[in-house]
Short mmCIF file of C-alpha atoms in Angstrom, two decimals:
data_model
loop_
_atom_site.label_atom_id
_atom_site.label_comp_id
_atom_site.label_asym_id
_atom_site.label_seq_id
_atom_site.Cartn_x
_atom_site.Cartn_y
_atom_site.Cartn_z
CA MET T 1 2.96 3.70 1.74
CA LEU T 2 5.71 0.23 2.04
CA ALA T 3 7.21 0.95 -1.31
CA LYS T 4 7.13 5.21 -1.12
CA ALA T 5 9.37 4.31 2.52
CA VAL T 6 11.91 2.31 0.82
CA ALA T 7 12.05 4.91 -1.63
CA THR T 8 12.66 7.77 0.73
CA GLU T 9 15.01 4.97 2.37
CA CYS T 10 17.29 4.59 -0.48
CA GLY T 11 16.95 8.25 -1.40
CA THR T 12 15.25 7.81 -4.56
CA THR T 13 12.60 9.39 -7.15
CA PHE T 14 9.80 7.81 -6.18
CA PHE T 15 7.02 6.66 -9.43
CA ASN T 16 3.52 5.63 -7.92
CA ILE T 17 1.63 3.97 -11.07
CA SER T 18 -1.74 1.83 -10.87
CA SER T 19 -1.98 -0.53 -13.49
CA SER T 20 -4.62 1.73 -15.26
CA THR T 21 -2.44 4.73 -15.35
CA LEU T 22 -0.67 2.10 -18.19
CA THR T 23 -3.70 1.14 -20.01
CA SER T 24 -5.12 3.13 -23.10
CA GLU T 25 -8.19 2.30 -25.41
CA TYR T 26 -6.04 3.09 -28.77
CA ARG T 27 -4.20 0.67 -30.11
CA GLY T 28 -0.14 0.86 -29.49
CA GLU T 29 -0.32 3.45 -26.42
CA SER T 30 -0.19 1.14 -23.75
CA GLU T 31 3.30 -0.09 -25.18
CA LYS T 32 4.40 3.64 -25.36
CA LEU T 33 3.11 4.47 -21.56
CA VAL T 34 5.42 1.69 -20.60
CA ARG T 35 8.07 2.72 -22.60
CA LEU T 36 7.81 6.31 -21.44
CA LEU T 37 7.56 5.71 -17.89
CA PHE T 38 11.10 3.49 -18.07
CA GLU T 39 12.37 6.47 -19.53
CA MET T 40 11.57 8.64 -17.62
CA ALA T 41 12.70 6.95 -14.54
CA ARG T 42 16.01 6.29 -15.95
CA PHE T 43 15.90 10.46 -16.24
CA TYR T 44 15.34 11.11 -13.23
CA ALA T 45 17.32 8.12 -11.78
CA PRO T 46 17.70 7.14 -9.16
CA THR T 47 14.21 5.91 -9.29
CA THR T 48 11.58 3.47 -7.59
CA ILE T 49 8.65 2.91 -10.11
CA PHE T 50 5.65 1.00 -8.21
CA ILE T 51 3.29 -0.48 -9.50
CA ASP T 52 0.21 -1.40 -8.01
CA LYS T 53 -2.19 -4.54 -8.97
CA ILE T 54 0.62 -5.82 -11.61
CA ASP T 55 -1.85 -8.71 -12.25
CA SER T 56 -4.05 -6.51 -14.24
CA ILE T 57 -1.84 -6.21 -16.64
CA CYS T 58 1.05 -8.71 -16.05
CA SER T 59 -1.48 -12.28 -15.81
CA ARG T 60 -0.28 -15.54 -17.50
CA ARG T 61 -0.34 -15.47 -21.26
CA GLY T 62 -2.07 -18.15 -23.49
CA THR T 63 -5.10 -17.36 -20.96
CA ALA T 64 -8.67 -17.36 -22.67
CA GLU T 65 -9.36 -14.00 -21.26
CA GLU T 66 -5.55 -12.74 -23.13
CA HIS T 67 -6.34 -10.67 -26.30
CA GLU T 68 -3.29 -9.16 -29.04
CA ALA T 69 -3.28 -5.53 -26.91
CA SER T 70 -2.61 -7.62 -23.47
CA ARG T 71 0.06 -9.40 -24.87
CA ARG T 72 1.86 -6.13 -26.68
CA VAL T 73 1.66 -4.75 -22.63
CA LYS T 74 3.36 -7.72 -21.21
CA ALA T 75 6.04 -8.23 -23.84
CA GLU T 76 6.68 -4.08 -23.53
CA LEU T 77 6.98 -4.54 -19.95
CA LEU T 78 9.00 -7.08 -20.09
CA VAL T 79 11.35 -5.57 -21.99
CA GLN T 80 11.67 -2.88 -20.10
CA VAL T 81 12.25 -4.49 -16.79
CA ASP T 82 14.56 -6.51 -18.02
CA GLY T 83 16.33 -3.29 -19.28
CA VAL T 84 16.89 -2.25 -15.78
CA GLY T 85 17.77 -5.22 -14.07
CA GLY T 86 20.60 -7.17 -13.22
CA ALA T 87 22.59 -4.19 -12.08
CA SER T 88 26.07 -5.08 -10.82
CA GLU T 89 28.03 -3.60 -7.38
CA ASN T 90 30.11 -1.52 -10.31
CA ASP T 91 27.32 0.44 -11.76
CA ASP T 92 26.88 3.57 -11.06
CA PRO T 93 23.84 3.62 -7.98
CA SER T 94 23.37 7.30 -9.09
CA LYS T 95 21.97 5.61 -12.40
CA MET T 96 19.93 2.57 -10.43
CA VAL T 97 15.87 2.07 -11.15
CA MET T 98 14.32 -0.25 -8.65
CA VAL T 99 10.93 -1.76 -9.98
CA LEU T 100 8.24 -2.49 -6.89
CA ALA T 101 5.32 -3.98 -7.67
CA ALA T 102 2.05 -5.37 -5.76
CA THR T 103 -0.87 -7.65 -6.37
CA ASN T 104 -3.22 -9.61 -4.11
CA PHE T 105 -3.14 -12.82 -6.48
CA PRO T 106 0.34 -13.39 -7.04
CA TRP T 107 -0.97 -17.03 -8.73
CA ASP T 108 -2.60 -14.92 -11.62
CA ILE T 109 1.11 -13.33 -12.79
CA ASP T 110 2.91 -14.15 -15.76
CA GLU T 111 5.83 -16.48 -15.09
CA ALA T 112 8.43 -14.38 -17.19
CA LEU T 113 7.25 -11.28 -15.15
CA ARG T 114 7.68 -13.24 -11.71
CA ARG T 115 11.45 -14.58 -12.90
CA ARG T 116 12.18 -11.03 -13.54
CA LEU T 117 10.59 -10.20 -9.87
CA GLU T 118 13.83 -11.15 -8.29
CA LYS T 119 12.69 -10.49 -4.47
CA ARG T 120 9.15 -12.22 -3.48
CA ILE T 121 8.18 -11.02 -0.56
CA TYR T 122 4.59 -11.65 1.32
CA ILE T 123 2.94 -8.78 3.51
CA PRO T 124 1.00 -11.00 6.05
CA LEU T 125 -1.66 -8.80 8.52
CA PRO T 126 -0.16 -7.15 10.92
CA SER T 127 0.93 -9.11 13.93
CA ALA T 128 -0.02 -7.91 17.73
CA THR T 129 3.65 -5.78 17.92
CA GLY T 130 2.66 -4.66 14.33
CA ARG T 131 -0.14 -3.20 15.31
CA GLU T 132 0.84 -1.90 18.61
CA GLU T 133 3.39 -0.06 16.29
CA LEU T 134 1.32 0.95 13.72
CA LEU T 135 -1.19 2.44 16.43
CA ARG T 136 1.82 4.57 17.50
CA ILE T 137 2.95 5.91 14.65
CA ASN T 138 -0.90 7.10 13.88
CA LEU T 139 -1.47 8.31 17.19
CA ARG T 140 2.18 10.57 16.94
CA GLU T 141 0.62 13.76 15.87
CA LEU T 142 -2.53 12.96 18.15
CA GLU T 143 -3.04 13.80 21.54
CA VAL T 144 -4.27 11.40 23.47
CA ALA T 145 -5.55 11.35 26.94
CA ASP T 146 -3.54 9.26 29.43
CA ASP T 147 -5.84 6.36 30.14
CA VAL T 148 -5.17 5.45 26.14
CA ASP T 149 -4.07 1.69 26.31
CA VAL T 150 -2.13 1.08 23.12
CA LYS T 151 -1.57 -2.66 23.94
CA LYS T 152 -5.37 -3.27 24.84
CA ILE T 153 -6.02 -1.69 21.23
CA ALA T 154 -3.39 -3.64 19.72
CA GLU T 155 -5.25 -6.79 20.83
CA GLN T 156 -8.86 -5.46 20.20
CA MET T 157 -7.65 -5.03 16.93
CA GLU T 158 -6.33 -8.43 15.62
CA GLY T 159 -7.28 -9.26 12.43
CA HIS T 160 -7.27 -5.90 10.83
CA SER T 161 -4.70 -4.48 8.36
CA GLY T 162 -3.09 -1.54 8.28
CA ALA T 163 -5.45 0.41 6.80
CA ASP T 164 -8.14 -0.08 9.50
CA ILE T 165 -5.85 0.32 11.80
CA THR T 166 -5.48 4.29 10.66
CA ASN T 167 -8.93 4.39 9.90
CA GLY T 168 -9.56 3.52 13.44
CA CYS T 169 -7.19 6.30 14.95
CA ARG T 170 -8.59 8.68 12.45
CA ASP T 171 -12.14 7.93 13.33
CA ALA T 172 -11.03 7.91 17.51
CA SER T 173 -10.04 11.67 17.24
CA MET T 174 -13.01 12.60 15.43
CA MET T 175 -15.17 10.84 18.24
CA ALA T 176 -13.41 13.99 20.58
CA MET T 177 -14.42 16.40 18.36
CA ARG T 178 -17.99 15.51 18.64
CA ARG T 179 -17.64 15.86 21.81
CA ARG T 180 -16.43 19.11 21.93
CA ILE T 181 -19.46 20.30 19.29
CA GLN T 182 -22.19 18.49 20.90
CA GLY T 183 -24.66 20.93 22.08
CA PRO T 184 -23.57 24.59 21.10
CA THR T 185 -25.69 26.10 18.20
CA PRO T 186 -24.08 26.24 14.53
CA GLU T 187 -23.08 30.25 15.44
CA GLU T 188 -21.45 28.97 18.75
CA ILE T 189 -19.48 26.29 16.88
CA ARG T 190 -18.53 28.55 14.75
CA ASN T 191 -16.88 31.59 17.19
CA ILE T 192 -14.92 27.84 18.93
CA SER T 193 -11.19 28.43 18.53
CA ARG T 194 -8.90 26.14 16.91
CA ASP T 195 -7.04 25.63 20.51
CA GLU T 196 -10.27 24.57 21.84
CA LEU T 197 -10.91 21.75 19.27
CA GLN T 198 -7.56 20.45 20.60
CA ILE T 199 -9.10 18.03 22.73
CA PRO T 200 -7.39 14.96 23.76
CA THR T 201 -8.54 11.65 22.49
CA THR T 202 -9.70 9.11 25.12
CA MET T 203 -10.01 5.29 25.61
CA GLU T 204 -14.06 5.73 25.16
CA ASP T 205 -13.25 7.29 22.03
CA PHE T 206 -11.75 4.21 20.64
CA GLY T 207 -13.92 1.91 21.81
CA MET T 208 -16.28 4.15 20.32
CA ALA T 209 -14.59 4.28 16.77
CA LEU T 210 -13.78 0.27 16.62
CA LYS T 211 -17.49 -0.26 16.59
CA LYS T 212 -17.34 1.40 13.32
CA VAL T 213 -14.37 0.00 11.35
CA SER T 214 -14.83 -3.43 10.13
CA LYS T 215 -12.17 -5.46 9.63
CA SER T 216 -11.18 -4.73 5.42
CA VAL T 217 -10.38 -8.56 5.84
CA SER T 218 -13.50 -10.67 5.96
CA ALA T 219 -13.36 -14.20 8.00
CA ALA T 220 -13.67 -15.95 3.90
CA SER T 221 -10.76 -14.05 3.09
CA ALA T 222 -9.02 -15.00 6.19
CA ALA T 223 -9.41 -18.50 5.43
CA GLU T 224 -7.65 -18.15 1.72
CA LEU T 225 -4.54 -16.83 3.67
CA GLU T 226 -3.05 -20.45 3.07
CA LYS T 227 -3.23 -20.13 -0.25
CA TYR T 228 -1.18 -17.16 0.26
CA GLU T 229 1.65 -18.61 2.91
CA LYS T 230 1.41 -22.08 0.04
CA TRP T 231 2.31 -19.94 -3.04
CA ILE T 232 5.04 -17.75 -1.27
CA ALA T 233 6.59 -21.38 0.52
CA GLU T 234 7.29 -22.05 -3.02
CA PHE T 235 8.11 -18.91 -5.31
CA GLY T 236 9.23 -16.81 -2.04
CA SER T 237 12.88 -15.09 -2.40
CA TYR T 238 13.33 -12.68 0.51
#
């Protein structure tokens, strides 16, 4: 979502690529896929290429798990990233190709790729203010009752990720619909008009929804956050 927002803000064509998209069981095909991706990006420039879970295709070289096919893919990716980097102010903005990547394991990324990705930014769990803003964004298209206290909901969702907040809002809206269809027979439910289903979501709906939305970041994971902070302190670049 963040990468797409960047592409939209920059007015570029967006390529959303998962690491599995660039891998093939056939010899030499993975390198061709990487090359084709960047050729298409140049053709449709200005573009933004977003590669999720970049560590799965560009982990550290020289490890026991590395094999020849993996080395070839890394080499091709490094060549292609080199080819779109180093743009100067005199370059034509309409030919720009920007590469964004995401990983949950930044310490596993190959050092050569890390150097080529000039900006390295840590995205932590949302703060109280961030959670409140995410709630307002998710509730923008939803009719809510007057008793809904966004600030209080944000406080209750401490430690939740952005995806958790989105899921919580969706579940709360479904609670309101379930209230409406409780009691009537299946035939009566089929005859309910769309307008009748537009029931405001209440604070009680949010309370019930939050009981069902678990934190996607466990207590064990939270203890590991220090590892991310240490990495970004050493290698971060904003």
